[in-house]
Short mmCIF file of C-alpha atoms in Angstrom, two decimals:
data_model
loop_
_atom_site.label_atom_id
_atom_site.label_comp_id
_atom_site.label_asym_id
_atom_site.label_seq_id
_atom_site.Cartn_x
_atom_site.Cartn_y
_atom_site.Cartn_z
CA UNK A 1 173.83 53.41 -105.12
CA UNK A 2 170.27 52.34 -105.86
CA UNK A 3 168.95 48.81 -105.60
CA UNK A 4 168.44 48.71 -109.40
CA UNK A 5 172.05 49.52 -110.11
CA UNK A 6 173.37 46.74 -107.94
CA UNK A 7 170.96 44.21 -109.43
CA UNK A 8 169.19 43.55 -106.17
CA UNK A 9 165.39 43.38 -106.33
CA UNK A 10 163.47 45.09 -103.53
CA UNK A 11 162.04 42.77 -100.89
CA UNK A 12 158.32 42.06 -101.27
CA UNK A 13 156.02 43.78 -98.84
CA UNK A 14 154.89 41.66 -95.91
CA UNK A 15 151.29 40.51 -95.90
CA UNK A 16 150.97 41.66 -92.32
CA UNK A 17 152.51 45.08 -92.52
CA UNK A 18 152.40 47.32 -89.51
CA UNK A 19 150.66 50.64 -89.22
CA UNK A 20 153.20 52.39 -91.41
CA UNK A 21 153.22 49.68 -94.02
CA UNK A 22 149.54 49.45 -94.80
CA UNK A 23 146.64 47.48 -93.40
CA UNK A 24 147.51 43.98 -92.18
CA UNK A 25 145.91 40.99 -93.86
CA UNK A 26 146.58 38.44 -91.14
CA UNK A 27 145.30 38.25 -87.57
CA UNK A 28 146.76 40.66 -85.11
CA UNK A 29 148.85 39.65 -82.08
CA UNK A 30 145.99 40.26 -79.67
CA UNK A 31 143.63 37.98 -81.61
CA UNK A 32 146.28 35.28 -81.88
CA UNK A 33 146.90 35.41 -78.15
CA UNK A 34 143.16 35.19 -77.46
CA UNK A 35 142.67 32.16 -79.68
CA UNK A 36 145.79 30.58 -78.27
CA UNK A 37 144.45 30.93 -74.72
CA UNK A 38 141.16 29.30 -75.72
CA UNK A 39 143.05 26.47 -77.42
CA UNK A 40 145.07 25.82 -74.25
CA UNK A 41 141.87 25.76 -72.17
CA UNK A 42 140.24 23.29 -74.58
CA UNK A 43 143.28 20.98 -74.54
CA UNK A 44 143.43 21.01 -70.72
CA UNK A 45 139.68 20.25 -70.51
CA UNK A 46 140.06 17.31 -72.91
CA UNK A 47 143.01 15.94 -70.94
CA UNK A 48 141.10 16.18 -67.66
CA UNK A 49 138.06 14.47 -69.18
CA UNK A 50 140.20 11.66 -70.57
CA UNK A 51 142.00 11.21 -67.24
CA UNK A 52 138.69 11.12 -65.33
CA UNK A 53 137.26 8.55 -67.73
CA UNK A 54 140.38 6.40 -67.46
CA UNK A 55 140.43 6.48 -63.66
CA UNK A 56 136.70 5.80 -63.45
CA UNK A 57 136.97 2.88 -65.87
CA UNK A 58 139.82 1.29 -63.92
CA UNK A 59 138.07 1.71 -60.58
CA UNK A 60 134.79 0.06 -61.62
CA UNK A 61 131.60 -0.12 -59.58
CA UNK A 62 131.90 -0.77 -55.86
CA UNK A 63 130.30 -3.69 -54.03
CA UNK A 64 126.54 -3.39 -53.61
CA UNK A 65 125.11 -3.65 -50.10
CA UNK A 66 123.49 -7.01 -49.29
CA UNK A 67 124.90 -8.56 -52.45
CA UNK A 68 124.26 -12.32 -52.05
CA UNK A 69 127.50 -13.11 -53.92
CA UNK A 70 129.71 -10.64 -52.00
CA UNK A 71 131.96 -11.70 -49.13
CA UNK A 72 132.65 -8.10 -48.06
CA UNK A 73 131.42 -6.65 -44.79
CA UNK A 74 128.29 -5.18 -46.42
CA UNK A 75 127.49 -8.31 -48.45
CA UNK A 76 125.15 -11.20 -47.58
CA UNK A 77 127.08 -14.25 -48.76
CA UNK A 78 127.30 -15.67 -45.23
CA UNK A 79 123.51 -15.67 -44.96
CA UNK A 80 123.18 -17.50 -48.27
CA UNK A 81 125.65 -20.16 -47.16
CA UNK A 82 123.80 -20.73 -43.89
CA UNK A 83 120.44 -21.00 -45.66
CA UNK A 84 121.80 -23.52 -48.15
CA UNK A 85 123.27 -25.67 -45.36
CA UNK A 86 119.87 -25.73 -43.66
CA UNK A 87 118.22 -27.04 -46.82
CA UNK A 88 116.89 -23.85 -48.39
CA UNK A 89 117.67 -23.44 -52.08
CA UNK A 90 118.59 -19.79 -52.74
CA UNK A 91 118.08 -18.53 -56.30
CA UNK A 92 119.14 -15.01 -57.25
CA UNK A 93 117.01 -13.65 -60.11
CA UNK A 94 116.90 -10.33 -61.97
CA UNK A 95 113.55 -10.77 -63.70
CA UNK A 96 110.10 -10.89 -62.14
CA UNK A 97 109.05 -13.67 -64.53
CA UNK A 98 111.21 -16.09 -62.51
CA UNK A 99 109.58 -15.16 -59.22
CA UNK A 100 107.04 -17.75 -58.11
CA UNK A 101 105.41 -18.95 -54.92
CA UNK A 102 107.18 -19.60 -51.64
CA UNK A 103 109.43 -17.06 -49.91
CA UNK A 104 110.61 -14.07 -51.92
CA UNK A 105 113.18 -11.48 -50.83
CA UNK A 106 112.83 -8.26 -52.83
CA UNK A 107 116.05 -6.22 -52.64
CA UNK A 108 115.16 -2.88 -54.23
CA UNK A 109 117.91 -0.66 -52.84
CA UNK A 110 118.28 0.82 -56.35
CA UNK A 111 114.62 1.96 -56.36
CA UNK A 112 113.89 0.27 -59.70
CA UNK A 113 110.83 -1.83 -58.80
CA UNK A 114 107.57 -0.83 -60.51
CA UNK A 115 104.20 -0.84 -58.78
CA UNK A 116 102.72 -3.31 -61.28
CA UNK A 117 105.41 -5.92 -60.61
CA UNK A 118 105.01 -5.37 -56.85
CA UNK A 119 101.27 -6.08 -57.04
CA UNK A 120 101.91 -9.25 -59.03
CA UNK A 121 104.43 -10.53 -56.48
CA UNK A 122 102.02 -9.75 -53.62
CA UNK A 123 99.33 -11.87 -55.32
CA UNK A 124 101.52 -14.95 -55.97
CA UNK A 125 104.18 -15.19 -53.22
CA UNK A 126 103.37 -16.72 -49.83
CA UNK A 127 105.93 -14.81 -47.80
CA UNK A 128 107.53 -11.59 -49.08
CA UNK A 129 110.42 -9.80 -47.34
CA UNK A 130 111.10 -6.27 -48.57
CA UNK A 131 114.47 -4.56 -48.34
CA UNK A 132 114.96 -0.99 -49.58
CA UNK A 133 111.48 -0.74 -51.12
CA UNK A 134 109.76 2.66 -50.92
CA UNK A 135 107.29 4.90 -52.68
CA UNK A 136 104.60 3.50 -54.97
CA UNK A 137 106.07 -0.01 -54.90
CA UNK A 138 105.71 -0.11 -51.12
CA UNK A 139 102.08 0.98 -51.35
CA UNK A 140 101.45 -1.73 -53.97
CA UNK A 141 102.31 -4.33 -51.32
CA UNK A 142 99.62 -2.84 -49.05
CA UNK A 143 101.96 -1.01 -46.67
CA UNK A 144 101.28 2.63 -45.85
CA UNK A 145 104.85 3.44 -44.75
CA UNK A 146 107.63 5.80 -45.66
CA UNK A 147 111.27 6.14 -44.57
CA UNK A 148 111.62 8.56 -41.67
CA UNK A 149 115.21 8.16 -40.46
CA UNK A 150 118.46 6.31 -41.07
CA UNK A 151 119.83 4.38 -38.09
CA UNK A 152 123.63 4.41 -38.40
CA UNK A 153 124.60 2.81 -35.09
CA UNK A 154 124.44 -0.96 -34.64
CA UNK A 155 122.74 -0.94 -31.26
CA UNK A 156 120.89 -4.04 -30.09
CA UNK A 157 117.13 -3.77 -29.49
CA UNK A 158 115.05 -6.35 -27.65
CA UNK A 159 112.25 -7.99 -29.68
CA UNK A 160 110.85 -10.42 -27.09
CA UNK A 161 107.49 -8.61 -26.98
CA UNK A 162 107.08 -8.32 -30.76
CA UNK A 163 103.87 -9.65 -32.31
CA UNK A 164 105.76 -11.18 -35.26
CA UNK A 165 106.74 -14.75 -34.25
CA UNK A 166 110.03 -14.88 -36.15
CA UNK A 167 111.13 -11.54 -34.71
CA UNK A 168 110.10 -12.44 -31.16
CA UNK A 169 112.01 -15.74 -31.40
CA UNK A 170 115.21 -13.84 -32.18
CA UNK A 171 115.12 -12.13 -28.77
CA UNK A 172 117.12 -9.10 -29.92
CA UNK A 173 118.33 -7.72 -33.25
CA UNK A 174 120.72 -5.07 -34.54
CA UNK A 175 118.76 -1.87 -35.26
CA UNK A 176 121.05 -0.46 -37.97
CA UNK A 177 119.29 0.37 -41.23
CA UNK A 178 116.16 2.41 -42.01
CA UNK A 179 113.25 3.33 -39.75
CA UNK A 180 109.79 3.67 -41.33
CA UNK A 181 106.81 5.79 -40.31
CA UNK A 182 103.66 3.66 -40.57
CA UNK A 183 100.29 5.38 -41.07
CA UNK A 184 98.04 2.49 -42.08
CA UNK A 185 96.17 0.14 -39.77
CA UNK A 186 96.31 -3.63 -39.53
CA UNK A 187 100.10 -3.91 -39.29
CA UNK A 188 102.51 -5.39 -36.74
CA UNK A 189 105.41 -3.12 -35.82
CA UNK A 190 108.69 -3.99 -34.10
CA UNK A 191 112.11 -2.42 -33.31
CA UNK A 192 111.01 1.15 -32.48
CA UNK A 193 113.39 4.10 -32.81
CA UNK A 194 112.97 7.82 -32.15
CA UNK A 195 110.02 9.53 -30.49
CA UNK A 196 107.19 11.88 -31.35
CA UNK A 197 107.08 12.91 -35.00
CA UNK A 198 110.35 11.06 -35.63
CA UNK A 199 108.97 7.76 -34.36
CA UNK A 200 109.95 4.93 -36.69
CA UNK A 201 109.85 1.14 -36.84
CA UNK A 202 112.53 -1.20 -38.10
CA UNK A 203 110.28 -4.17 -38.94
CA UNK A 204 106.66 -3.97 -40.19
CA UNK A 205 104.38 -6.85 -41.28
CA UNK A 206 101.00 -6.80 -43.04
CA UNK A 207 98.80 -9.40 -44.67
CA UNK A 208 98.46 -9.96 -48.43
CA UNK A 209 96.13 -11.94 -50.69
CA UNK A 210 98.56 -14.87 -50.78
CA UNK A 211 100.11 -14.64 -47.32
CA UNK A 212 102.08 -11.86 -45.65
CA UNK A 213 104.66 -9.19 -46.47
CA UNK A 214 107.42 -8.08 -44.06
CA UNK A 215 109.21 -4.76 -44.45
CA UNK A 216 112.72 -5.27 -43.07
CA UNK A 217 114.36 -1.96 -42.28
CA UNK A 218 117.02 -3.45 -39.96
CA UNK A 219 119.24 -4.49 -42.85
CA UNK A 220 122.25 -4.85 -40.55
CA UNK A 221 120.79 -8.18 -39.45
CA UNK A 222 121.59 -9.61 -42.91
CA UNK A 223 125.13 -8.25 -43.36
CA UNK A 224 128.23 -10.43 -43.18
CA UNK A 225 129.83 -8.35 -40.42
CA UNK A 226 126.83 -8.29 -38.05
CA UNK A 227 124.82 -11.44 -38.77
CA UNK A 228 126.48 -13.19 -35.84
CA UNK A 229 125.53 -10.39 -33.41
CA UNK A 230 122.60 -10.72 -30.99
CA UNK A 231 119.76 -12.65 -32.62
CA UNK A 232 120.41 -11.49 -36.20
CA UNK A 233 121.05 -15.00 -37.51
CA UNK A 234 117.86 -16.31 -35.89
CA UNK A 235 115.86 -13.42 -37.39
CA UNK A 236 117.28 -13.98 -40.88
CA UNK A 237 116.67 -17.75 -40.78
CA UNK A 238 113.14 -17.27 -39.42
CA UNK A 239 112.12 -14.79 -42.11
CA UNK A 240 113.91 -16.37 -45.10
CA UNK A 241 114.36 -20.05 -44.23
CA UNK A 242 110.74 -21.08 -43.69
CA UNK A 243 110.40 -22.88 -47.05
CA UNK A 244 112.52 -25.08 -49.28
CA UNK A 245 113.09 -22.35 -51.86
CA UNK A 246 114.06 -18.69 -51.47
CA UNK A 247 113.87 -16.38 -54.46
CA UNK A 248 116.27 -13.45 -54.03
CA UNK A 249 114.84 -10.91 -56.47
CA UNK A 250 117.00 -7.89 -57.37
CA UNK A 251 115.34 -5.52 -59.87
CA UNK A 252 117.81 -4.13 -62.39
CA UNK A 253 117.53 -0.42 -63.32
CA UNK A 254 116.50 -0.07 -66.95
CA UNK A 255 115.05 -3.57 -67.18
CA UNK A 256 111.57 -4.65 -68.18
CA UNK A 257 110.41 -4.88 -64.54
CA UNK A 258 111.53 -1.42 -63.49
CA UNK A 259 109.41 1.70 -63.25
CA UNK A 260 109.58 3.95 -66.32
CA UNK A 261 111.90 6.91 -66.06
CA UNK A 262 111.39 10.40 -67.44
CA UNK A 263 113.49 9.48 -70.46
CA UNK A 264 111.30 6.45 -71.17
CA UNK A 265 108.15 8.56 -71.01
CA UNK A 266 109.50 11.33 -73.25
CA UNK A 267 108.87 11.19 -77.03
CA UNK A 268 111.76 9.89 -79.17
CA UNK A 269 112.42 13.32 -80.70
CA UNK A 270 113.17 14.99 -77.35
CA UNK A 271 116.92 14.07 -77.21
CA UNK A 272 117.43 15.44 -80.73
CA UNK A 273 115.65 18.65 -79.78
CA UNK A 274 117.77 19.05 -76.65
CA UNK A 275 120.96 18.57 -78.68
CA UNK A 276 119.79 21.09 -81.28
CA UNK A 277 118.98 23.65 -78.59
CA UNK A 278 122.44 23.15 -77.08
CA UNK A 279 124.07 23.81 -80.48
CA UNK A 280 121.92 26.93 -80.94
CA UNK A 281 122.99 28.18 -77.50
CA UNK A 282 126.67 27.66 -78.33
CA UNK A 283 126.27 29.37 -81.70
CA UNK A 284 124.46 32.31 -80.08
CA UNK A 285 127.25 32.65 -77.53
CA UNK A 286 129.92 32.68 -80.25
CA UNK A 287 127.89 35.17 -82.30
CA UNK A 288 127.42 37.55 -79.40
CA UNK A 289 131.00 37.13 -78.28
CA UNK A 290 132.41 38.15 -81.67
CA UNK A 291 130.41 41.41 -81.53
CA UNK A 292 132.40 42.56 -78.52
CA UNK A 293 135.46 44.40 -79.77
CA UNK A 294 138.27 46.13 -77.88
CA UNK A 295 137.47 48.85 -75.37
CA UNK A 296 137.19 52.34 -76.84
CA UNK A 297 138.96 55.11 -74.95
CA UNK A 298 136.80 58.24 -74.98
CA UNK A 299 138.26 61.53 -73.81
CA UNK A 300 136.49 63.11 -70.87
CA UNK A 301 134.76 66.41 -71.67
CA UNK A 302 135.83 68.01 -68.38
CA UNK A 303 138.91 67.45 -66.24
CA UNK A 304 138.13 67.78 -62.55
CA UNK A 305 140.99 68.56 -60.20
CA UNK A 306 141.56 66.11 -57.35
CA UNK A 307 141.28 68.92 -54.80
CA UNK A 308 137.73 69.88 -55.82
CA UNK A 309 136.11 67.54 -53.28
CA UNK A 310 138.42 68.64 -50.48
CA UNK A 311 137.85 72.32 -51.17
CA UNK A 312 134.10 71.80 -51.39
CA UNK A 313 133.96 70.07 -48.03
CA UNK A 314 136.17 72.79 -46.55
CA UNK A 315 133.74 75.47 -47.74
CA UNK A 316 130.84 73.56 -46.16
CA UNK A 317 132.69 73.33 -42.85
CA UNK A 318 133.53 77.03 -43.01
CA UNK A 319 129.95 78.01 -43.82
CA UNK A 320 128.54 76.00 -40.90
CA UNK A 321 131.47 76.90 -38.59
CA UNK A 322 131.94 73.19 -37.89
CA UNK A 323 135.55 73.47 -36.72
CA UNK A 324 135.42 70.29 -34.62
CA UNK A 325 134.34 68.14 -37.58
CA UNK A 326 136.97 69.71 -39.83
CA UNK A 327 139.77 69.06 -37.33
CA UNK A 328 138.56 65.50 -36.72
CA UNK A 329 138.66 64.82 -40.46
CA UNK A 330 142.25 66.07 -40.63
CA UNK A 331 143.23 63.98 -37.60
CA UNK A 332 141.70 60.75 -39.01
CA UNK A 333 143.49 61.25 -42.32
CA UNK A 334 146.77 61.98 -40.53
CA UNK A 335 146.38 58.90 -38.35
CA UNK A 336 145.98 56.69 -41.42
CA UNK A 337 149.00 58.16 -43.20
CA UNK A 338 151.22 58.02 -40.09
CA UNK A 339 150.20 54.40 -39.44
CA UNK A 340 151.07 53.50 -43.05
CA UNK A 341 154.48 55.23 -42.72
CA UNK A 342 155.18 53.30 -39.50
CA UNK A 343 154.22 49.98 -41.08
CA UNK A 344 151.12 49.45 -38.95
CA UNK A 345 148.00 47.72 -40.31
CA UNK A 346 144.78 49.64 -40.97
CA UNK A 347 143.22 47.92 -37.97
CA UNK A 348 145.84 49.27 -35.56
CA UNK A 349 144.45 51.07 -32.49
CA UNK A 350 144.93 54.81 -32.04
CA UNK A 351 146.99 54.28 -28.88
CA UNK A 352 149.39 52.02 -30.79
CA UNK A 353 149.83 54.66 -33.51
CA UNK A 354 150.48 57.34 -30.88
CA UNK A 355 153.12 55.23 -29.09
CA UNK A 356 154.92 54.29 -32.31
CA UNK A 357 154.89 57.89 -33.58
CA UNK A 358 156.25 59.19 -30.28
CA UNK A 359 158.99 56.57 -30.29
CA UNK A 360 159.95 57.43 -33.89
CA UNK A 361 160.08 61.19 -33.38
CA UNK A 362 161.47 61.18 -29.84
CA UNK A 363 158.55 63.17 -28.47
CA UNK A 364 156.52 62.38 -25.35
CA UNK A 365 153.43 60.24 -25.79
CA UNK A 366 151.23 62.94 -24.26
CA UNK A 367 152.39 65.56 -26.79
CA UNK A 368 151.74 63.28 -29.78
CA UNK A 369 148.40 62.28 -28.26
CA UNK A 370 147.32 65.93 -27.96
CA UNK A 371 148.11 66.46 -31.65
CA UNK A 372 146.33 63.36 -32.95
CA UNK A 373 143.43 62.98 -30.50
CA UNK A 374 143.38 66.23 -28.60
CA UNK A 375 140.48 68.49 -27.67
CA UNK A 376 138.07 69.98 -30.19
CA UNK A 377 138.81 73.29 -31.90
CA UNK A 378 136.66 76.12 -30.50
CA UNK A 379 138.03 78.91 -32.71
CA UNK A 380 139.60 79.49 -36.11
CA UNK A 381 142.97 80.00 -34.47
CA UNK A 382 142.73 76.61 -32.70
CA UNK A 383 141.77 74.93 -35.99
CA UNK A 384 144.73 76.51 -37.80
CA UNK A 385 147.10 75.59 -34.96
CA UNK A 386 145.83 71.99 -34.88
CA UNK A 387 146.23 71.58 -38.64
CA UNK A 388 149.77 73.00 -38.50
CA UNK A 389 150.66 70.63 -35.63
CA UNK A 390 149.36 67.66 -37.61
CA UNK A 391 151.36 68.69 -40.66
CA UNK A 392 154.52 69.13 -38.60
CA UNK A 393 154.09 65.76 -36.84
CA UNK A 394 153.54 63.97 -40.13
CA UNK A 395 156.71 65.50 -41.61
CA UNK A 396 158.65 64.49 -38.49
CA UNK A 397 157.44 60.89 -38.76
CA UNK A 398 158.30 60.83 -42.47
CA UNK A 399 161.78 62.15 -41.75
CA UNK A 400 162.28 59.55 -39.00
CA UNK A 401 161.18 56.64 -41.15
CA UNK A 402 163.04 57.66 -44.32
CA UNK A 403 166.22 58.91 -42.63
CA UNK A 404 165.95 62.44 -44.05
CA UNK A 405 166.90 65.55 -42.12
CA UNK A 406 164.22 66.73 -39.69
CA UNK A 407 161.95 69.48 -41.07
CA UNK A 408 162.10 73.03 -39.69
CA UNK A 409 159.64 73.89 -36.98
CA UNK A 410 156.65 76.13 -37.51
CA UNK A 411 158.41 79.05 -35.78
CA UNK A 412 161.47 78.71 -38.01
CA UNK A 413 159.33 78.65 -41.16
CA UNK A 414 157.41 81.70 -39.94
CA UNK A 415 160.64 83.64 -39.20
CA UNK A 416 161.99 82.80 -42.63
CA UNK A 417 158.84 84.12 -44.31
CA UNK A 418 158.96 87.31 -42.15
CA UNK A 419 162.66 88.04 -42.81
CA UNK A 420 163.04 91.51 -44.38
CA UNK A 421 163.85 91.37 -48.04
CA UNK A 422 163.05 87.69 -48.38
CA UNK A 423 161.11 87.08 -51.58
CA UNK A 424 157.74 85.47 -51.21
CA UNK A 425 157.53 82.33 -53.33
CA UNK A 426 154.22 80.67 -53.94
CA UNK A 427 154.33 76.93 -53.28
CA UNK A 428 151.61 74.55 -54.41
CA UNK A 429 149.69 72.96 -51.59
CA UNK A 430 149.39 69.24 -50.91
CA UNK A 431 145.83 69.29 -52.14
CA UNK A 432 146.41 70.36 -55.74
CA UNK A 433 148.25 67.35 -57.12
CA UNK A 434 146.81 64.07 -58.28
CA UNK A 435 145.79 61.78 -55.44
CA UNK A 436 145.51 64.72 -53.04
CA UNK A 437 144.88 64.03 -49.38
CA UNK A 438 142.66 66.05 -47.04
#
């Protein structure tokens, strides 16, 4: 009975009909899977970014070395307390406008000090102690020095013969910190480390227009955990406690006193241009990616049998009468196949393959060795005999490993072929099928 007779309307055709139902209007399964994979990757990337931001926000910045307000091992709060008890007022400032005369400690471990501010401090301050200063700012103070090595160990170095009075009064100091190579003249150098081209100095002093400047590379002498070692406390008090007021100046990166960065020197339209170029690159990638469709299967114009290479090499061997090379090729291939049948790795030695094959087939090791690594073939008969022996040994190993019945010997197969009245049946060789072996 037809659908009209029963009063049932035919079902509407699907919008995404298959190949037999017309062209589909919706995305195919392959495209949906591809977009789904990209969506999963995007969601995972967003989750990882959010987790990293959350962990980084909770952790916060770590303690800065030689922080005058930090009581950690790398801080310098103990030094500040001792200076204040001895009558020296310590003021920690972040702006160069608050730096005046007297003793000034410049802690520029962040590398934010500009050369102009350094020259101004050198003209106004009586005694300047530099920590972590390098580059153009160090040259602005009149010191031709550069960092040459980092001294990690806290060994004690004698300073009794130093030309700097405060350093000589300490007797000995901890050498941990930074060693500087000094090239300019007119400087006093103490706490030597290294030798030859790696020769460095831990403390360097030079004169300025207003007084003197001391480059202190042995920063371990100011730390909370080592200030009580050797003469570190005496050195710190001698360099920083000589006046009633100590200005502890810490330049802040990005402030008005810091050296301009590449972003500060760039025109204001550069960030917008970089963002626009990034969007263009993403759009170009999407555009080029959509041009790549599925792979097209093209039929090959000629089908080449797998045995072509083997037969070609065999003809070359026959033309040059290179029987030894031909038999060696057969033996190497047989060794690899027998080793794989016996479960041996590709790196197994020939002697190991021979022993395992002899044990599997029940033959003497010498007999298997003569088949696999015997003498060279000096005639066509010897080459034929060697190839037949290899074929028979490989079948015996296969029968032993798979549990099949042992194959007939070469003599039995020859007698069967020579039996009167026996029909001769052509059998395809092992080199005609796909994946043929030599």
